C-alpha angles and dihedrals in degrees: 000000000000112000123260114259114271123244136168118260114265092236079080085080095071089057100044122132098236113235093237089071086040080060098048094040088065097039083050085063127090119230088254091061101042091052090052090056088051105038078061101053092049089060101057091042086062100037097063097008108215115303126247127258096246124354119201134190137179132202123180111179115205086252087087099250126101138207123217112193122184138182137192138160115281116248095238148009136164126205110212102200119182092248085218086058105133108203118076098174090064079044097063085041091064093038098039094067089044084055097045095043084066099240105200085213116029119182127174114188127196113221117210116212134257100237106016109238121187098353138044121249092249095065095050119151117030130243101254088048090059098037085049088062087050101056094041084055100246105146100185133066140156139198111222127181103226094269096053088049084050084065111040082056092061089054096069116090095244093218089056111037153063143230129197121189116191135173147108099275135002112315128150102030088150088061086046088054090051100046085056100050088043102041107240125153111243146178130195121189102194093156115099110251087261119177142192096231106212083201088063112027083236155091110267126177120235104233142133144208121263087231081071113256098137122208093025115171122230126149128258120210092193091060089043099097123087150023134303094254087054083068123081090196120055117175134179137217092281095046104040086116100057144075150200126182098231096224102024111094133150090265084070085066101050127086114251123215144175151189131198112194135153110234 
């Protein structure tokens, strides 16, 4: 019997970013910062292309035995982002694969910190946070404190679904601990989107003002050290607003099977 088809819990509702802040997050955007957000999708679209519905292969040795081997978007998958992350460009990188993977539930949440830094909880999250979702065409969004995040996690069905963590330093690690004992794949990008600049000869550090310029540069002592080849990321003069997250693409969100028969 085929399962019933997944949706959020209705509580959500009560946590969604309501589309009249999506709209004011783009307007409060220059022209400048709203081109780099889409010069970036752009590229991952055509990078990996949307993904098809259901992909098939077959494969029959001469030994007498076959593989069958199917993919298909997986039902959920909620992306936990630190709603004080800084770099909208590797946000639409780790958005952009679930999108393209064709999700049938996307769900980025927003999770507010522990103890608030630089900006105050009401702000979060920050414009170009909010404008990068609405030019990637994801239309729903909600703020959780880390508790709340804790428990829309245990509402996926581990075996179908997906969960993203991203932010600038450990954060989460009670939706990690819950991924492992249930078995749900997870990802967790904690480095700060650093790349070797070929401009520069380099490291520089993606990043952006709060006032909403996105991909920014500004330069990171930390990430100073080394050599080109030490970067996963290199990006030239043209790209140095972008961003890709070298081993994160939309197969990461579809569901692999196989089936091993004998004809």
């Amino acid at each position: 019997m085929a399962a019933e088809p997944f949706s959020f819990p209705d509580w959500l509702d009560g946590h969604a970013v309501d589309d009249a802040r999506m709209g004011e997050a783009y307007e409060s955007l220059d022209a400048q910062s709203r081109s780099g957000l889409k010069a970036c999708i752009a590229r991952l679209h055509r990078i990996w292309g949307e993904s098809p519905d259901v992909s098939r292969s077959l494969l029959c040795p001469r030994q007498g035995f076959c593989l069958e081997r199917e993919d298909r978007p997986a039902e959920a998958a909620v992306i936990a982002c630190a709603a004080d992350y800084r770099h909208p460009a590797a946000f639409l990188a780790a958005i952009m694969p679930a999108v393209l993977a064709g999700v049938q539930a996307l769900l980025p949440a927003f999770v507010l910190p522990a103890v608030p830094r630089a900006a105050a909880p009401g702000s979060l999250p920050a414009a170009p946070l909010l404008a990068a979702l609405e030019l990637a065409g994801v239309e729903r969004a909600v703020v959780l404190d880390e508790e709340a995040a804790l428990a829309l996690a245990r509402e996926l069905r581990p075996e179908r679904s997906r969960l993203l963590l991203l932010g600038e330093e450990p954060f989460g690690e009670g939706l990690i601990l819950h991924a492992h004992n249930a078995g749900l794949a997870c990802r967790s990008f904690f480095q700060a989107p650093c790349y070797w600049s070929e401009r520069l000869n380099r490291a520089e550090a993606l990043s952006f003002t709060m006032g909403g310029v996105p991909g920014g540069r500004k330069g990171n002592p930390s990430a100073s050290k080394g050599e080109a080849a030490d970067y996963p990321v290199r990006l030239d003069a043209d790209h140095e607003t972008l961003w890709i997250w070298p081993d994160l693409e939309p197969n990461w969100f579809r569901l692999q099977r196989a089936r091993l028969f004998t004809p």
